[in-house]
């Protein structure tokens, strides 16, 4: 790795294969870095975390008093820094309604087949949620069709539907995306096509009645128990807005799927093989099914918080760099875990994500303190309902306050490093856009190394709020902590992370303590500040790498400008 440490001057293009246009990328002047460093301090980071993660905010569960207090705090901080209201109707808030649906699925789900009738047992064989926000969901005597991966990806010349009419049918789909060829769907990196959310959306676009995703542990990245626990209770969504919807979102175990397909006179192994070819066409299964179930539907209200620092360039100020961090967490819940005798039931969410909010506020302070404002506008967006499924950022992406083609980039913070400085920084979703080069140059200027995600098959890029921006075509940056801590033995970071996942992550113990140190978080926040500043100053907006899964959405958004 080449390291640039020419004082604080970062010449992005020096380490890139730059085109003539990119060669004009401006450097970050010393004066700008000096201002940012004076603002992004341990105190500036610790104070918001102390407030947001305090017991008084009761874990910031959506639509609670703690949620309202957190939003008021964030909005008033932005106001005090000179950020203008970036929400609706001249306020700092954008209202987000959240719908909760609890489906009461039948204990057995019956199918009639050419090779005999078959029933799948709830939980053992199948798990499902409602696709509609109505008191009743129903599928009436629908035929089943195997549609392979259920993917349509023009950039890979891949279409599992081949124009076949699947309206009103129940689609049986394989999980993940093709992963056996590095040239197809980025090899073993899970793209959005490989996520279950894509599968259900894809079926809805085609007017299908329902979907059964075939679960295998390798293709999901987690065992069947995770499907059971995450789909068992209330599911949260944005309110329906007339978009196409399927009635039923189901999963089946591989064994149940094998028996089901066999009852239709087919062989799952052969279908899986057939699905691996581009020439695959949907296969009717000689199976029919009916299912009807009741839903309990609830609705609560929360909000995103947004503030804008208008750009200084008369033309470019219509474009915006959006920083995002979710402000919500789980509120008050059951005391966890075995062995916890404190009875603590407040999910403070200090790391997740008071730390992300604090980094945004510190970056906001730095932007506001600059003697000259960046050319493009800068938005700080604190989104709601991330823990319920990226709901706040999804709502913003569907109702953006800037046209998607005018959003230059998104930089998302979910979590923060409180263990000290690291030699590395992990980039989730590396290899997708021109933002990589900026990130690499900034990280190397700190004498650190930018490393790609260690678990590309898990699809982390699609599991925090930057994904909502990518989906509408906005190039997005998202980092995870480094693991190689300065002054700590080899493996210490990984061990600490594993301990944290086991004992802290999404538990009442995610709290601010005196052991937290901020020198590592400062460096990570400086990367975000620098990336946003460079994007805001550049003549041209960042671009997806050619052939990226989100390039088509960007082209559409730019064409609409
Ligand atoms: Zn989070």
Coordinates of C-alpha atoms and ligand atoms in Angstrom, one line a residue:
X1 CA 0.0 0.0 0.0
X2 CA 1.2 3.4 -0.9
X3 CA 0.9 5.9 1.9
X4 CA 0.6 9.6 1.2
X5 CA 1.7 11.8 4.1
X6 CA 2.6 15.0 2.4
X7 CA 1.7 17.1 5.4
X8 CA -2.1 17.2 5.4
X9 CA -2.4 17.7 1.7
X10 CA -4.3 14.9 0.0
X11 CA -3.9 14.6 -3.7
X12 CA -6.6 12.0 -4.4
X13 CA -5.6 11.4 -8.0
X14 CA -1.9 10.7 -7.2
X15 CA -2.8 7.1 -6.3
X16 CA -5.5 6.6 -8.8
X17 CA -5.6 5.8 -12.5
X18 CA -7.2 9.0 -13.2
X19 CA -8.9 10.2 -16.3
X20 CA -8.4 13.8 -17.4
X21 CA -11.6 14.8 -15.8
X22 CA -10.8 13.2 -12.5
X23 CA -7.3 14.6 -12.4
X24 CA -8.9 17.9 -11.5
X25 CA -10.1 16.5 -8.1
X26 CA -9.3 19.2 -5.6
X27 CA -7.1 18.5 -2.6
X28 CA -8.2 19.2 1.0
X29 CA -6.4 22.3 2.1
X30 CA -4.6 22.3 5.4
X31 CA -6.8 25.1 6.6
X32 CA -10.0 23.0 6.1
X33 CA -8.5 20.0 7.9
X34 CA -7.4 22.3 10.7
X35 CA -10.9 23.6 11.2
X36 CA -12.4 20.1 11.2
X37 CA -9.8 18.8 13.7
X38 CA -10.7 21.6 16.0
X39 CA -14.4 20.6 15.9
X40 CA -14.2 16.8 15.8
X41 CA -13.0 16.2 19.4
X42 CA -13.6 13.7 22.1
X43 CA -15.9 16.1 23.9
X44 CA -17.9 16.8 20.7
X45 CA -18.4 13.0 20.3
X46 CA -19.0 12.0 23.9
X47 CA -21.6 14.6 24.8
X48 CA -24.3 13.6 22.3
X49 CA -23.7 9.9 23.1
X50 CA -24.1 10.7 26.8
X51 CA -27.4 12.4 26.2
X52 CA -28.9 10.0 23.5
X53 CA -27.8 6.8 25.2
X54 CA -28.9 8.0 28.7
X55 CA -31.5 6.0 30.6
X56 CA -33.7 9.1 30.4
X57 CA -34.1 8.5 26.7
X58 CA -35.4 5.0 27.4
X59 CA -33.7 3.3 24.4
X60 CA -35.3 5.6 21.7
X61 CA -37.9 3.0 20.6
X62 CA -40.0 4.3 17.6
X63 CA -42.9 6.5 18.7
X64 CA -41.9 6.6 22.4
X65 CA -41.2 9.7 24.5
X66 CA -37.5 8.9 24.2
X67 CA -37.8 8.9 20.4
X68 CA -39.4 12.4 20.5
X69 CA -36.8 13.7 22.9
X70 CA -33.9 12.3 20.7
X71 CA -35.4 14.0 17.6
X72 CA -35.9 17.3 19.4
X73 CA -32.3 17.2 20.6
X74 CA -30.9 16.4 17.1
X75 CA -33.0 19.1 15.5
X76 CA -32.0 21.7 18.1
X77 CA -28.3 20.8 17.7
X78 CA -28.6 21.3 13.9
X79 CA -30.4 24.6 14.5
X80 CA -27.7 25.9 16.8
X81 CA -25.1 25.1 14.2
X82 CA -26.9 27.1 11.5
X83 CA -28.3 24.2 9.6
X84 CA -31.6 25.0 8.0
X85 CA -34.7 22.9 8.4
X86 CA -34.4 20.0 5.9
X87 CA -37.7 18.2 6.7
X88 CA -41.2 18.9 5.6
X89 CA -43.2 22.2 5.8
X90 CA -40.2 24.2 7.0
X91 CA -39.4 21.9 9.9
X92 CA -36.5 19.7 10.8
X93 CA -38.7 16.6 10.7
X94 CA -40.1 14.3 8.0
X95 CA -42.9 12.2 9.4
X96 CA -42.5 8.5 9.0
X97 CA -45.5 6.2 9.8
X98 CA -44.7 2.6 10.7
X99 CA -47.1 -0.2 10.2
X100 CA -46.8 -3.4 12.4
X101 CA -48.3 -6.6 11.0
X102 CA -48.7 -9.8 13.0
X103 CA -49.8 -12.7 10.9
X104 CA -51.6 -15.7 12.4
X105 CA -50.4 -18.5 10.0
X106 CA -52.1 -21.9 9.9
X107 CA -50.3 -24.8 11.7
X108 CA -50.4 -26.7 8.4
X109 CA -50.3 -25.4 4.8
X110 CA -51.8 -27.7 2.3
X111 CA -51.0 -28.4 -1.3
X112 CA -52.6 -30.7 -3.9
X113 CA -50.1 -32.2 -6.3
X114 CA -49.9 -34.5 -9.3
X115 CA -47.8 -36.8 -7.2
X116 CA -50.1 -36.6 -4.2
X117 CA -51.2 -34.1 -1.6
X118 CA -48.7 -32.6 0.9
X119 CA -48.9 -30.4 4.0
X120 CA -46.1 -28.2 5.4
X121 CA -45.9 -27.7 9.1
X122 CA -45.6 -24.1 10.5
X123 CA -42.1 -23.5 12.0
X124 CA -40.7 -27.0 11.2
X125 CA -41.3 -26.8 7.5
X126 CA -42.3 -23.3 6.6
X127 CA -42.3 -19.7 8.0
X128 CA -44.2 -16.8 6.6
X129 CA -45.3 -13.2 7.0
X130 CA -48.1 -11.3 5.4
X131 CA -47.4 -9.4 2.2
X132 CA -50.4 -7.1 2.8
X133 CA -51.4 -4.7 5.6
X134 CA -55.0 -6.0 5.6
X135 CA -56.9 -7.9 8.3
X136 CA -56.9 -10.9 6.0
X137 CA -54.5 -12.3 3.5
X138 CA -55.6 -14.9 1.1
X139 CA -54.4 -17.1 -1.8
X140 CA -57.1 -19.0 -3.7
X141 CA -56.2 -22.2 -5.6
X142 CA -53.0 -20.8 -7.1
X143 CA -50.6 -22.9 -9.2
X144 CA -47.0 -23.1 -8.1
X145 CA -44.1 -22.3 -10.5
X146 CA -40.4 -22.7 -9.9
X147 CA -38.6 -19.5 -11.1
X148 CA -35.0 -20.3 -10.3
X149 CA -33.4 -17.3 -8.5
X150 CA -36.3 -15.0 -9.5
X151 CA -33.7 -12.5 -10.8
X152 CA -33.8 -10.1 -13.7
X153 CA -30.5 -8.4 -14.1
X154 CA -29.9 -6.8 -17.6
X155 CA -26.3 -6.0 -16.6
X156 CA -25.6 -9.7 -16.3
X157 CA -27.9 -10.6 -19.2
X158 CA -29.9 -12.7 -16.7
X159 CA -33.7 -13.1 -16.7
X160 CA -35.3 -16.0 -14.8
X161 CA -38.8 -15.0 -15.9
X162 CA -38.3 -14.9 -19.7
X163 CA -41.6 -13.1 -20.1
X164 CA -43.6 -16.0 -18.6
X165 CA -46.9 -14.8 -17.0
X166 CA -46.8 -15.6 -13.3
X167 CA -49.7 -13.4 -12.2
X168 CA -51.7 -15.0 -9.4
X169 CA -49.2 -17.8 -8.9
X170 CA -47.0 -18.9 -6.0
X171 CA -43.4 -18.7 -7.0
X172 CA -40.8 -21.1 -5.6
X173 CA -37.4 -19.4 -5.6
X174 CA -33.8 -20.2 -4.7
X175 CA -32.1 -17.9 -2.2
X176 CA -28.9 -15.8 -2.9
X177 CA -27.7 -15.0 -6.4
X178 CA -25.5 -17.1 -8.7
X179 CA -22.1 -17.3 -6.8
X180 CA -20.1 -19.9 -8.7
X181 CA -18.5 -17.6 -11.3
X182 CA -16.6 -14.5 -10.4
X183 CA -18.0 -12.8 -13.6
X184 CA -21.6 -13.5 -12.6
X185 CA -23.2 -11.3 -9.8
X186 CA -19.7 -10.5 -8.3
X187 CA -19.0 -14.1 -7.5
X188 CA -19.5 -14.9 -3.8
X189 CA -20.3 -11.3 -3.0
X190 CA -24.0 -11.1 -2.2
X191 CA -25.6 -8.5 -4.3
X192 CA -29.1 -7.1 -3.7
X193 CA -30.4 -9.7 -6.2
X194 CA -29.4 -12.3 -3.5
X195 CA -31.4 -10.7 -0.7
X196 CA -34.8 -12.0 0.3
X197 CA -36.3 -8.5 0.1
X198 CA -35.4 -8.4 -3.6
X199 CA -37.1 -11.8 -4.2
X200 CA -40.4 -10.7 -2.7
X201 CA -40.3 -7.3 -4.5
X202 CA -39.5 -9.1 -7.8
X203 CA -42.5 -11.4 -7.4
X204 CA -44.8 -8.5 -6.5
X205 CA -43.7 -6.6 -9.7
X206 CA -44.8 -9.7 -11.7
X207 CA -48.2 -9.8 -10.0
X208 CA -47.5 -13.1 -8.2
X209 CA -49.7 -14.1 -5.3
X210 CA -47.0 -15.4 -3.1
X211 CA -43.4 -16.6 -2.8
X212 CA -41.7 -19.6 -1.1
X213 CA -37.9 -19.0 -0.8
X214 CA -36.0 -22.3 -0.4
X215 CA -33.8 -21.9 2.7
X216 CA -30.3 -23.5 2.9
X217 CA -27.8 -22.3 5.5
X218 CA -25.1 -21.5 2.9
X219 CA -27.4 -19.6 0.6
X220 CA -29.0 -17.6 3.5
X221 CA -25.8 -17.1 5.5
X222 CA -27.7 -18.2 8.7
X223 CA -29.4 -21.3 9.9
X224 CA -33.2 -22.0 9.8
X225 CA -33.6 -20.9 13.5
X226 CA -32.8 -17.4 12.4
X227 CA -35.7 -17.5 9.9
X228 CA -37.9 -18.9 12.6
X229 CA -37.0 -16.2 15.2
X230 CA -37.0 -13.2 12.9
X231 CA -40.3 -14.0 11.1
X232 CA -42.2 -15.3 14.1
X233 CA -43.6 -12.0 15.5
X234 CA -44.7 -8.5 14.4
X235 CA -43.2 -7.3 11.1
X236 CA -42.7 -3.6 10.6
X237 CA -43.1 -1.8 7.3
X238 CA -43.9 1.6 5.7
X239 CA -47.6 2.1 5.0
X240 CA -48.6 0.7 1.6
X241 CA -48.8 3.3 -1.1
X242 CA -50.5 1.4 -3.8
X243 CA -47.4 -0.5 -5.0
X244 CA -47.8 -4.1 -6.1
X245 CA -47.8 -6.6 -3.2
X246 CA -47.9 -10.3 -2.8
X247 CA -50.2 -11.9 -0.2
X248 CA -47.7 -14.2 1.4
X249 CA -43.9 -14.0 2.0
X250 CA -42.8 -17.5 2.9
X251 CA -39.7 -19.5 3.5
X252 CA -39.4 -23.3 3.4
X253 CA -36.6 -25.6 4.6
X254 CA -34.7 -27.3 1.9
X255 CA -36.1 -30.7 3.0
X256 CA -39.7 -29.4 3.0
X257 CA -39.1 -27.8 -0.5
X258 CA -37.8 -31.1 -1.7
X259 CA -40.9 -33.0 -0.6
X260 CA -43.1 -30.3 -1.9
X261 CA -41.6 -30.3 -5.4
X262 CA -41.6 -34.1 -5.4
X263 CA -45.4 -34.0 -4.7
X264 CA -45.6 -32.0 -8.0
X265 CA -43.7 -34.7 -9.8
X266 CA -40.4 -32.8 -10.0
X267 CA -36.9 -33.2 -8.5
X268 CA -35.5 -30.2 -6.5
X269 CA -31.9 -31.1 -7.3
X270 CA -32.6 -31.1 -11.1
X271 CA -34.4 -27.8 -10.8
X272 CA -31.5 -26.2 -8.9
X273 CA -29.1 -27.4 -11.7
X274 CA -31.4 -26.0 -14.4
X275 CA -31.6 -22.7 -12.6
X276 CA -27.8 -22.2 -12.9
X277 CA -28.1 -21.6 -16.7
X278 CA -28.9 -18.4 -18.4
X279 CA -31.3 -20.2 -20.6
X280 CA -33.4 -21.3 -17.6
X281 CA -37.2 -20.8 -18.0
X282 CA -39.8 -21.0 -15.3
X283 CA -41.0 -24.5 -14.6
X284 CA -44.7 -25.2 -13.7
X285 CA -44.9 -27.5 -10.7
X286 CA -48.2 -29.4 -11.0
X287 CA -49.1 -28.2 -7.5
X288 CA -51.9 -25.9 -6.3
X289 CA -52.5 -24.3 -3.0
X290 CA -55.0 -22.1 -1.0
X291 CA -54.2 -20.3 2.2
X292 CA -56.0 -17.7 4.2
X293 CA -54.9 -16.1 7.5
X294 CA -55.7 -13.2 9.8
X295 CA -53.4 -10.2 10.5
X296 CA -53.3 -7.8 13.5
X297 CA -52.3 -4.4 12.0
X298 CA -51.1 -1.5 14.1
X299 CA -49.7 2.0 13.1
X300 CA -47.4 4.3 14.9
X301 CA -45.7 7.6 14.0
X302 CA -42.0 8.7 14.2
X303 CA -39.8 11.0 12.1
X304 CA -36.6 11.5 10.3
X305 CA -34.6 14.6 11.4
X306 CA -32.9 16.6 8.6
X307 CA -30.9 19.8 8.5
X308 CA -29.2 21.4 5.5
X309 CA -26.1 23.7 5.2
X310 CA -26.7 25.4 1.9
X311 CA -23.8 25.2 -0.6
X312 CA -21.8 28.3 -1.6
X313 CA -21.8 27.7 -5.3
X314 CA -24.9 29.3 -7.0
X315 CA -25.4 26.3 -9.3
X316 CA -24.0 23.3 -7.3
X317 CA -25.9 24.2 -4.2
X318 CA -29.0 22.5 -5.8
X319 CA -27.0 19.3 -5.3
X320 CA -26.5 17.7 -1.9
X321 CA -24.2 15.4 0.0
X322 CA -26.3 13.5 2.5
X323 CA -24.8 12.1 5.7
X324 CA -27.0 9.6 7.5
X325 CA -27.2 7.9 10.8
X326 CA -30.2 6.2 12.4
X327 CA -31.4 7.7 15.7
X328 CA -33.7 4.8 16.8
X329 CA -33.0 1.8 18.9
X330 CA -35.1 -0.9 20.6
X331 CA -36.6 1.1 23.5
X332 CA -37.4 -0.8 26.7
X333 CA -37.5 -4.6 26.4
X334 CA -36.9 -7.8 28.4
X335 CA -33.9 -7.7 30.6
X336 CA -31.1 -9.7 28.9
X337 CA -29.4 -12.1 29.2
X338 CA -28.8 -15.2 31.2
X339 CA -26.7 -14.2 34.1
X340 CA -27.8 -10.5 34.0
X341 CA -28.8 -9.8 37.6
X342 CA -29.1 -6.1 37.2
X343 CA -32.6 -6.2 35.7
X344 CA -31.5 -3.5 33.2
X345 CA -34.2 -3.4 30.5
X346 CA -33.3 -0.2 28.7
X347 CA -31.7 -0.7 25.3
X348 CA -29.5 2.4 25.4
X349 CA -27.9 1.9 22.0
X350 CA -24.8 3.9 22.8
X351 CA -22.7 2.3 20.0
X352 CA -25.8 1.5 17.9
X353 CA -26.3 4.3 17.0
X354 CA -25.8 7.2 19.4
X355 CA -22.2 6.9 18.2
X356 CA -23.2 7.4 14.6
X357 CA -25.4 10.4 15.5
X358 CA -22.5 11.9 17.4
X359 CA -20.2 11.5 14.5
X360 CA -22.7 13.3 12.2
X361 CA -23.1 16.1 14.7
X362 CA -19.3 16.5 14.9
X363 CA -19.0 16.6 11.1
X364 CA -21.9 19.1 11.1
X365 CA -19.9 21.3 13.5
X366 CA -16.9 21.0 11.3
X367 CA -18.8 21.9 8.1
X368 CA -20.5 24.8 9.9
X369 CA -17.2 26.2 11.2
X370 CA -15.5 26.3 7.8
X371 CA -14.6 29.8 6.7
X372 CA -16.1 29.0 3.3
X373 CA -19.0 26.7 2.9
X374 CA -18.6 23.7 0.6
X375 CA -19.9 24.3 -3.0
X376 CA -22.6 21.7 -2.8
X377 CA -25.2 21.7 0.0
X378 CA -24.6 19.3 2.9
X379 CA -27.5 17.5 4.7
X380 CA -27.4 15.8 8.0
X381 CA -30.2 13.1 8.0
X382 CA -31.0 11.3 11.2
X383 CA -33.3 8.5 10.1
X384 CA -36.0 6.6 12.1
X385 CA -36.8 2.9 12.3
X386 CA -33.6 1.4 11.1
X387 CA -33.8 -1.4 13.5
X388 CA -37.3 -2.2 12.1
X389 CA -35.9 -2.6 8.6
X390 CA -34.3 0.6 7.4
X391 CA -37.8 2.2 7.4
X392 CA -36.8 5.9 7.9
X393 CA -34.2 5.9 5.1
X394 CA -36.5 3.9 2.9
X395 CA -39.2 6.5 3.4
X396 CA -36.7 9.3 2.6
X397 CA -35.7 7.4 -0.6
X398 CA -39.3 7.2 -1.7
X399 CA -40.0 10.8 -0.7
X400 CA -36.6 12.5 -1.1
X401 CA -36.4 16.3 -0.3
X402 CA -33.8 16.5 -3.1
X403 CA -34.4 14.7 -6.4
X404 CA -32.3 11.5 -6.4
X405 CA -30.3 12.8 -9.4
X406 CA -29.3 15.8 -7.4
X407 CA -28.0 13.7 -4.4
X408 CA -24.3 13.5 -5.1
X409 CA -23.5 10.9 -2.5
X410 CA -24.5 9.3 0.8
X411 CA -22.1 8.7 3.7
X412 CA -23.7 6.5 6.4
X413 CA -22.6 6.0 10.0
X414 CA -24.0 3.0 11.9
X415 CA -21.9 2.5 15.0
X416 CA -18.6 3.9 16.0
X417 CA -15.2 2.8 17.3
X418 CA -14.7 3.4 21.0
X419 CA -11.7 1.1 21.5
X420 CA -8.8 3.2 20.2
X421 CA -7.0 3.9 17.0
X422 CA -6.7 1.2 14.4
X423 CA -4.3 0.6 11.5
X424 CA -7.1 -0.4 9.3
X425 CA -10.6 0.7 8.4
X426 CA -13.2 -1.7 6.8
X427 CA -15.2 -0.6 3.8
X428 CA -18.5 -2.3 3.4
X429 CA -19.4 -2.6 -0.3
X430 CA -15.9 -1.8 -1.7
X431 CA -15.6 -2.0 -5.5
X432 CA -18.8 -0.3 -6.4
X433 CA -18.2 3.3 -7.1
X434 CA -15.7 6.2 -7.6
X435 CA -16.1 6.9 -3.9
X436 CA -13.7 4.1 -3.2
X437 CA -10.8 6.1 -4.5
X438 CA -11.6 9.0 -2.3
X439 CA -12.0 6.8 0.8
X440 CA -8.7 5.0 0.0
X441 CA -6.8 8.3 -0.4
X442 CA -8.2 9.7 2.9
X443 CA -7.5 6.5 4.9
X444 CA -4.0 6.2 3.5
X445 CA -3.3 9.9 4.3
X446 CA -4.0 8.9 7.9
X447 CA -1.3 6.2 7.6
X448 CA -4.0 3.5 7.7
X449 CA -5.1 0.8 5.3
X450 CA -8.6 0.5 3.8
X451 CA -9.6 -3.1 3.8
X452 CA -12.7 -4.7 2.1
X453 CA -15.5 -6.4 4.0
X454 CA -14.3 -9.7 5.4
X455 CA -17.8 -11.3 4.8
X456 CA -19.0 -10.3 1.4
X457 CA -21.4 -13.2 1.3
X458 CA -23.4 -11.7 4.2
X459 CA -24.5 -8.7 2.2
X460 CA -23.9 -6.1 4.9
X461 CA -24.0 -3.3 2.3
X462 CA -27.8 -3.9 2.0
X463 CA -28.4 -4.0 5.8
X464 CA -27.9 -0.4 6.9
X465 CA -29.3 2.9 5.6
X466 CA -26.8 3.5 2.8
X467 CA -28.7 0.8 0.9
X468 CA -31.8 3.0 0.7
X469 CA -29.7 5.6 -1.1
X470 CA -28.0 3.1 -3.4
X471 CA -31.3 1.7 -4.4
X472 CA -32.4 5.1 -5.9
X473 CA -29.0 5.3 -7.6
X474 CA -27.0 7.4 -5.1
X475 CA -23.4 6.2 -4.7
X476 CA -23.0 5.5 -1.0
X477 CA -20.1 5.0 1.5
X478 CA -20.3 2.9 4.6
X479 CA -17.5 1.8 6.9
X480 CA -17.1 -0.7 9.6
X481 CA -14.5 -0.5 12.4
X482 CA -11.0 -1.5 11.8
X483 CA -9.8 -4.6 13.7
X484 CA -6.0 -4.0 13.9
X485 CA -5.7 -1.8 17.0
X486 CA -2.5 0.2 17.6
X487 CA -0.7 -1.0 20.7
X488 CA -2.8 -4.2 21.1
X489 CA -1.7 -7.7 20.3
X490 CA -2.7 -9.5 17.0
X491 CA -6.3 -10.8 17.2
X492 CA -7.3 -8.4 20.0
X493 CA -9.7 -6.5 17.8
X494 CA -11.4 -9.6 16.5
X495 CA -11.7 -11.0 20.0
X496 CA -13.2 -7.8 21.3
X497 CA -15.7 -7.7 18.4
X498 CA -16.8 -11.3 19.1
X499 CA -17.3 -10.5 22.7
X500 CA -19.3 -7.4 21.8
X501 CA -21.5 -9.4 19.4
X502 CA -22.2 -11.9 22.1
X503 CA -22.7 -9.7 25.1
X504 CA -23.5 -6.1 23.9
X505 CA -24.9 -6.0 20.4
X506 CA -28.7 -5.2 20.5
X507 CA -28.7 -5.7 24.3
X508 CA -29.2 -3.4 27.3
X509 CA -25.5 -3.4 27.9
X510 CA -24.8 -1.2 24.8
X511 CA -24.0 1.7 27.1
X512 CA -21.4 4.5 27.3
X513 CA -18.8 3.7 29.9
X514 CA -15.6 5.4 31.2
X515 CA -13.7 2.9 29.2
X516 CA -14.7 4.5 25.9
X517 CA -11.9 6.3 24.1
X518 CA -12.5 8.5 21.1
X519 CA -9.2 8.8 19.2
X520 CA -10.2 6.0 16.8
X521 CA -13.7 7.4 16.3
X522 CA -12.2 10.9 15.6
X523 CA -10.2 9.4 12.8
X524 CA -13.2 7.6 11.3
X525 CA -15.3 10.8 11.5
X526 CA -12.5 12.7 9.8
X527 CA -12.7 10.2 6.9
X528 CA -16.4 10.9 6.5
X529 CA -15.8 14.7 6.8
X530 CA -13.1 14.6 4.2
X531 CA -15.1 12.4 1.8
X532 CA -18.2 14.6 2.0
X533 CA -16.1 17.8 1.6
X534 CA -14.3 16.4 -1.5
X535 CA -17.6 15.3 -3.0
X536 CA -19.2 18.6 -2.2
X537 CA -16.3 20.5 -3.9
X538 CA -15.8 18.4 -7.0
X539 CA -17.0 19.6 -10.4
X540 CA -18.7 16.3 -11.1
X541 CA -20.7 13.9 -8.9
X542 CA -19.4 10.5 -8.0
X543 CA -20.3 7.6 -10.3
X544 CA -21.0 3.8 -9.9
X545 CA -18.4 1.6 -11.5
X546 CA -19.5 0.5 -15.0
X547 CA -21.9 -2.5 -14.8
X548 CA -22.6 -2.0 -11.1
X549 CA -26.1 -3.2 -10.0
X550 CA -27.1 0.4 -9.1
X551 CA -25.7 2.1 -12.3
X552 CA -29.0 1.8 -14.1
X553 CA -30.9 3.5 -11.3
X554 CA -28.4 6.4 -11.3
X555 CA -28.7 6.9 -15.1
X556 CA -32.4 7.1 -14.7
X557 CA -32.2 9.6 -11.9
X558 CA -29.7 11.8 -13.7
X559 CA -31.8 11.7 -16.9
X560 CA -34.7 13.0 -14.8
X561 CA -32.7 16.1 -13.6
Ligands
LIG1 ZN1 -27.5 0.3 13.8

